[in-house]
Structures are given as structure tokens and as C-alpha cells.
Tab-separated table of C-alpha atoms in Angstrom:
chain	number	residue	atom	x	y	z
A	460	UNK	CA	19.378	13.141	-43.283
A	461	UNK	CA	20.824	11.289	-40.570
A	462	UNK	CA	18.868	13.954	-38.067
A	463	UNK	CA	15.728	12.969	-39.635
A	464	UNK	CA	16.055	8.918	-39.187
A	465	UNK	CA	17.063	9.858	-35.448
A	466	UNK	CA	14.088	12.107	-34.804
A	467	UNK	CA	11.896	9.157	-36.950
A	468	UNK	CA	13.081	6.471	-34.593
A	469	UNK	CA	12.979	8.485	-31.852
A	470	UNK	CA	9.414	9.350	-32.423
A	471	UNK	CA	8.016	5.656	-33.132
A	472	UNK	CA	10.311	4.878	-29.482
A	473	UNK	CA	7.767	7.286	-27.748
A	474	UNK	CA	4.585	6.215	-29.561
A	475	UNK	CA	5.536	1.690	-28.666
A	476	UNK	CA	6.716	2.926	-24.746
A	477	UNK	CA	3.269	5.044	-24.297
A	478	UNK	CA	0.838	2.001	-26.372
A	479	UNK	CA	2.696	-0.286	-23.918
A	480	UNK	CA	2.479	1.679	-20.703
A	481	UNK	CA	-1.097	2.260	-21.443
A	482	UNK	CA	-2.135	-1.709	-22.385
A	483	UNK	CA	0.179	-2.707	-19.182
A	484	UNK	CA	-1.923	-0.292	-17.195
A	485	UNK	CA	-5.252	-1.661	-18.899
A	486	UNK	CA	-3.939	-5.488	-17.548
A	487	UNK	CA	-3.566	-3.895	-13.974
A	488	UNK	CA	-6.413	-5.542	-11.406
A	489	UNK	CA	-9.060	-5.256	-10.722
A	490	UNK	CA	-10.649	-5.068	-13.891
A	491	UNK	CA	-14.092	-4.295	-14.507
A	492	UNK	CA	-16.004	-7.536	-13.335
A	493	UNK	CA	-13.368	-8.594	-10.706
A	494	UNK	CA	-14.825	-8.631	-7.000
A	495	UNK	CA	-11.599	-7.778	-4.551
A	496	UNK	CA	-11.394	-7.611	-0.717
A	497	UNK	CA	-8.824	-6.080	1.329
A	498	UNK	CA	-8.901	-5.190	5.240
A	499	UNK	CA	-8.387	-1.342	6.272
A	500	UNK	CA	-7.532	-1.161	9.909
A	501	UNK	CA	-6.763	2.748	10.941
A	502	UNK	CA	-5.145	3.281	14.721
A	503	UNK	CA	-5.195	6.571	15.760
A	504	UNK	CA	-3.169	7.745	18.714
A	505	UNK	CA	-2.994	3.785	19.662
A	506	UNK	CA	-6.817	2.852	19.166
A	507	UNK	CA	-8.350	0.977	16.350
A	508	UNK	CA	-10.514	2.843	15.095
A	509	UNK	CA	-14.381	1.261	14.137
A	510	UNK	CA	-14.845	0.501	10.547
A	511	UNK	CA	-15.859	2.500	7.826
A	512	UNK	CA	-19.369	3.108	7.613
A	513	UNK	CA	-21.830	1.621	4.769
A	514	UNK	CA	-21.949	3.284	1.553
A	515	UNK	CA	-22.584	2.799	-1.656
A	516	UNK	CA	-22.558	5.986	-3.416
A	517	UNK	CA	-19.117	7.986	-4.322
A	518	UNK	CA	-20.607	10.838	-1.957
A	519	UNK	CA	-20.528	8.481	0.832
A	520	UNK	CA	-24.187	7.537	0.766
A	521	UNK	CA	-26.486	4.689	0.348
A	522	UNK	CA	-27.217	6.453	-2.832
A	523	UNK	CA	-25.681	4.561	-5.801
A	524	UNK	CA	-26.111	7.429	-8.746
A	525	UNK	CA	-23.119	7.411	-8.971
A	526	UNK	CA	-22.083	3.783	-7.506
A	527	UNK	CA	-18.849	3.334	-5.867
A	528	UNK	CA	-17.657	-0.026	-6.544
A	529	UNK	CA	-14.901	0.599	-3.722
A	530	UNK	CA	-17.344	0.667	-0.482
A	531	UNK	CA	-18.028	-0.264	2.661
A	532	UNK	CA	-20.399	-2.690	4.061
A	533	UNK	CA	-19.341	-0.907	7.888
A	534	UNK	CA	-17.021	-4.621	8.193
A	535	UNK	CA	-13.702	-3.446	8.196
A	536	UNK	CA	-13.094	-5.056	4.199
A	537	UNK	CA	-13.040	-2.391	1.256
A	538	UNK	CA	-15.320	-4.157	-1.054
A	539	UNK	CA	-13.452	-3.411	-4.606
A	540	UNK	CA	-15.329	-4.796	-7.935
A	541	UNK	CA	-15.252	-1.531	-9.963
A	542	UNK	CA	-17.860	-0.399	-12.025
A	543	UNK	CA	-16.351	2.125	-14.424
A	544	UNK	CA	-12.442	2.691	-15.294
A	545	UNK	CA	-12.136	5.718	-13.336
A	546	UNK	CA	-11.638	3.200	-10.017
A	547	UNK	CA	-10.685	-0.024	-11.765
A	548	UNK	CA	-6.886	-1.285	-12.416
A	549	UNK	CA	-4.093	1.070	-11.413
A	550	UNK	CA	-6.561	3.455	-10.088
A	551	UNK	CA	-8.467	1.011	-7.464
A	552	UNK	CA	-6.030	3.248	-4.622
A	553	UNK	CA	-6.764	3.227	-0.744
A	554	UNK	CA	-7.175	7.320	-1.655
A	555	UNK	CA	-9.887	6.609	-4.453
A	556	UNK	CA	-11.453	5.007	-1.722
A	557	UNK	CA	-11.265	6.668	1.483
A	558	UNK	CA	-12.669	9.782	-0.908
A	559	UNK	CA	-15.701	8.191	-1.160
A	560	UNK	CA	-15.941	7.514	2.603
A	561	UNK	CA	-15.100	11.418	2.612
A	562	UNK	CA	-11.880	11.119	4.295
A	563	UNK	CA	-8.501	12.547	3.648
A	564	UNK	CA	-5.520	11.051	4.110
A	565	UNK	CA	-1.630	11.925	3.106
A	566	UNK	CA	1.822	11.341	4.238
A	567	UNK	CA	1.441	14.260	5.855
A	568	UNK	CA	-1.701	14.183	7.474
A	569	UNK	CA	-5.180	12.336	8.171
A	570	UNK	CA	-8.634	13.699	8.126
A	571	UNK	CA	-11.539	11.048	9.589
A	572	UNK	CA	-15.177	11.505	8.378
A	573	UNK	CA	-16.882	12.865	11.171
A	574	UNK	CA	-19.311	10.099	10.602
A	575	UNK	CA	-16.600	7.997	10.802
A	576	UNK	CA	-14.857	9.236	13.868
A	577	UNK	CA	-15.558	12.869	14.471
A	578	UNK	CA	-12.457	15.015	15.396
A	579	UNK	CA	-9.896	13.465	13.871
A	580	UNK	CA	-7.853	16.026	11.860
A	581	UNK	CA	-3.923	15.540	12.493
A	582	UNK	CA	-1.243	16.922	10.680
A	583	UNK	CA	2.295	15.290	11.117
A	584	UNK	CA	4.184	16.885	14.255
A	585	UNK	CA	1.247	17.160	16.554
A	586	UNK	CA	1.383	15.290	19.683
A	587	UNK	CA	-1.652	12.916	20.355
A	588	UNK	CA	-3.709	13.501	23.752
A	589	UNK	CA	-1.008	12.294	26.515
A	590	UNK	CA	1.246	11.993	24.123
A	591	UNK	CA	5.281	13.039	24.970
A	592	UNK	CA	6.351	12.737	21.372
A	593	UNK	CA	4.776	13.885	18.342
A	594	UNK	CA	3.128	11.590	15.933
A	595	UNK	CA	3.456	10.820	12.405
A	596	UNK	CA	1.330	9.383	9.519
A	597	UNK	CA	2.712	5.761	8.757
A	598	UNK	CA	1.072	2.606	7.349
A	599	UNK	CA	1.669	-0.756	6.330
A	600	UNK	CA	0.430	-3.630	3.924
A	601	UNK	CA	0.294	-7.029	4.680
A	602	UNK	CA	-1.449	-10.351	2.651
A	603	UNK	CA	-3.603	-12.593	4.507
A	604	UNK	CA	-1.858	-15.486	5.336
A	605	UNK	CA	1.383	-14.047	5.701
A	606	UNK	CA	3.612	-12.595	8.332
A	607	UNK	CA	2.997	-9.060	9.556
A	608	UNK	CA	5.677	-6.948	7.565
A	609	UNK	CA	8.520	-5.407	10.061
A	610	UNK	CA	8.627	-2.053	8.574
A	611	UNK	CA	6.962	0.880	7.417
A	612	UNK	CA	5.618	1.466	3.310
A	613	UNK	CA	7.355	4.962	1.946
A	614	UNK	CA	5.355	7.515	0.370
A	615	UNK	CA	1.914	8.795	0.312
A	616	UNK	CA	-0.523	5.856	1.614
A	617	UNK	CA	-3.274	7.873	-0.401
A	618	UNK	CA	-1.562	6.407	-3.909
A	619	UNK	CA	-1.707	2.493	-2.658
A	620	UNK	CA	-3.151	0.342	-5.135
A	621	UNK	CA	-5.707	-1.841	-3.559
A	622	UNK	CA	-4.953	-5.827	-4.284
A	623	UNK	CA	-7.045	-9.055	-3.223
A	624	UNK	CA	-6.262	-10.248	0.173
A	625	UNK	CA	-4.314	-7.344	1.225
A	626	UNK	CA	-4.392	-6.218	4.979
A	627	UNK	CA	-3.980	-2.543	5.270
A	628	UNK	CA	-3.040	-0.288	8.152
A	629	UNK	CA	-2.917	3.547	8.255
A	630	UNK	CA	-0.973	4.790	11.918
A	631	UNK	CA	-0.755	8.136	13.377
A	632	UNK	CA	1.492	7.228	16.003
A	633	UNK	CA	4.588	8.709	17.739
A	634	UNK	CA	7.437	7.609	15.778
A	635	UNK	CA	9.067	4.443	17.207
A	636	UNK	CA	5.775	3.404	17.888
A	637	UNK	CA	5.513	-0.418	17.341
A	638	UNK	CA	2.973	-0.774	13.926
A	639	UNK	CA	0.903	-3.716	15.023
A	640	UNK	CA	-1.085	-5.767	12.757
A	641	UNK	CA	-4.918	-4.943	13.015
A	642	UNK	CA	-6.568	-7.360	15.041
A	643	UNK	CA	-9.260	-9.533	13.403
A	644	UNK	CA	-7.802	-8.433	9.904
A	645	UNK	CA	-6.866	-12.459	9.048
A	646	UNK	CA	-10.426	-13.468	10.154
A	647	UNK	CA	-12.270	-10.992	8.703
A	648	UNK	CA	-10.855	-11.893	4.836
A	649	UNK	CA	-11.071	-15.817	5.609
A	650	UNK	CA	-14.713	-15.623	5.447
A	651	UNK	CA	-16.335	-13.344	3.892
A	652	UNK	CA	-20.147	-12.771	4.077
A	653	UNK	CA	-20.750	-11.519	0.188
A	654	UNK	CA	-18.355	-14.509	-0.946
A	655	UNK	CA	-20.869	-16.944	0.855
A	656	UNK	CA	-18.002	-17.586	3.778
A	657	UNK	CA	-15.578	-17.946	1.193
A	658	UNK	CA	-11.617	-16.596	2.114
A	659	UNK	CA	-10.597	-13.641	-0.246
A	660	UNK	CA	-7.471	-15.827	-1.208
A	661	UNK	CA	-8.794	-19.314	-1.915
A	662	UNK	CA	-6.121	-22.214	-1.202
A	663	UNK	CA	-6.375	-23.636	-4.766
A	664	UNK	CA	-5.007	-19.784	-6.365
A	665	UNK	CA	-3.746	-16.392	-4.439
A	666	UNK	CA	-3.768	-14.472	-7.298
A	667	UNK	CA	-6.901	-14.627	-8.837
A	668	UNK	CA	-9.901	-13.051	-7.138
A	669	UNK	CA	-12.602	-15.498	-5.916
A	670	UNK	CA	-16.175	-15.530	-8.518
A	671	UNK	CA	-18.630	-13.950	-7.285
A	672	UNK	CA	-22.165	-15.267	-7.012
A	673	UNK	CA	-25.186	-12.717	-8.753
A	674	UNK	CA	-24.909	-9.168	-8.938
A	675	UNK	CA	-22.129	-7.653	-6.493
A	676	UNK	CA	-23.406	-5.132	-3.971
């Protein structure tokens, strides 16, 4: 008997931890009708590296069947208002993302779309052109309007979950290598061209994602 009420308990335990993991992860931004911006500077082998090129399609064209709403409009901000809940809350990640521009990118290694930049396929341990030591994936997130962070995220950058105002940037440097911040990152997200010159982190609330005006693109 007193098995039985255990396993009961037990049981009804599991089911109020999974309903609550799964509504905290439904509350995770952005959410469906949210329009995010973050900054995604990428410095290979100690060059900053253009930006992204436009796209609007999850294939990395201007075709939108499928739409991605994480894209590029080829201005160094990922443009994040999701359209479906494959890419929205917990799953808005710099990897969801750089999939679409048809790039790969690990702790281990980096892959650039040759439209992107062609010939950039690194694995950790190679040594860049010139280069005395070898070089490691590394990257770092910053906020707009804050200082530069002093060290290095852990993990797999692929599984970063994109946030308003972030500044993002992805290294394959020689470790030891100082991690600068991308240059024109704080500019770029202070005015932003599809927020009508608005900043991605208004003064009056940094948490909540500026409105946007008519039908996001």
C-alpha cells in the first residue's frame, strides 16, 4: 500500500515538473509577434568578417515558402520576430539561425556559407594563415549599452538563445587571443532602419522588445 501512494505521488511529481517546464518554456521570448534584434559580428583569423547576406527564406533565399523569421537584411543585426514555434522562445538560437544562412558552427568548429565568405571551414587545432599557434572556436555575448564582457561563454555557441539587444561574437582565434568587441555593434542596434531609427533597447524599458510598425519583413 504504502508502495502504491509513493509511486502515485511520484507520478503526479513528474506530470506538475514536465506541465511547468513546458508553460515556462512557452513564456520564453520571443514569442510569436515579438520583433527582436541582436548584432552577430564573426572574426575569423583576426578579421571581421562582412555581414550575413539577405534572406528571407529558411534555405537561405529571398524565397519566403518557408519564411525565416530569423534573417538577414545583409546589416550585421539578426532580425528575430518568429513566425511559427519551431524558431520562437527557447528555440530562437544563434544555430537556428546561422542554418538558415547555411552555415555551421560548433564548439568545435565553423563552416562560413560560401556566399558568405567562401573557404572558411576550420576545425579547432588548425593554425590560421601566419598563424604560430593554433586557433580555437570561442565567442562572446554582450547587451548594448553595456561593457564588453572580459571572458569567454562555455559551451556550444550553436545552442545560444537569441535575446533583444544582444551583441554577439563568434572567434576563431589562437587561444589567448584578445576577444574584442565587434566594431559598429553599439551603433548598429541604436538605430535601426525597420524600427524607423528606433534603438533595439528603448531608454523607457530594456526588456521588452520595441513595437513594430506594419507587417515585419
Amino acid at each position: 500500500m504504502i508502495t502504491t501512494i509513493a509511486l502515485v505521488l511520484v507520478g503526479v511529481l513528474l506530470v506538475v515538473v514536465s506541465y511547468n517546464d513546458r508553460r515556462d518554456r512557452s513564456q520564453v521570448a520571443p514569442k510569436l509577434g515579438d520583433h527582436f534584434h541582436a548584432y552577430l559580428g564573426v572574426n575569423i583569423c583576426g578579421k571581421w568578417e562582412p555581414a550575413v547576406p539577405q534572406f528571407e527564406g529558411r534555405d537561405g533565399s529571398m524565397n519566403k515558402t518557408p519564411a525565416a523569421g530569423i534573417h538577414s537584411h545583409a546589416d550585421f543585426l539578426i532580425h528575430d520576430h518568429p513566425f511559427s514555434s519551431d524558431e520562437s522562445g527557447a528555440k530562437a538560437t544563434l544555430g537556428r539561425y546561422l542554418g538558415y544562412a547555411q552555415t555551421e558552427l560548433s564548439g568545435t568548429a565553423i563552416k562560413l556559407w560560401s556566399q558568405w565568405v567562401p573557404n572558411v571551414d576550420y576545425q579547432n587545432g588548425q593554425k590560421c594563415p601566419g598563424a604560430k599557434k593554433p586557433s580555437i572556436v570561442q565567442y562572446k555575448v554582450g547587451v548594448l549599452g553595456k561593457p564588453w564582457p572580459k571572458t569567454a561563454r562555455t559551451g556550444n555557441p550553436a545552442d545560444h538563445h537569441i535575446e533583444n539587444g544582444q551583441i554577439i561574437a563568434v572567434y576563431y582565434l589562437p587561444k589567448g587571443d584578445p576577444l574584442v568587441k565587434p566594431p559598429g555593434a553599439d551603433a548598429a542596434l541604436a538605430s535601426i532602419s525597420d524600427l524607423n531609427g528606433q534603438s533595439a533597447l528603448p531608454s523607457s524599458s530594456s526588456s521588452s522588445p520595441p513595437a513594430a510598425s506594419g507587417e515585419p519583413t
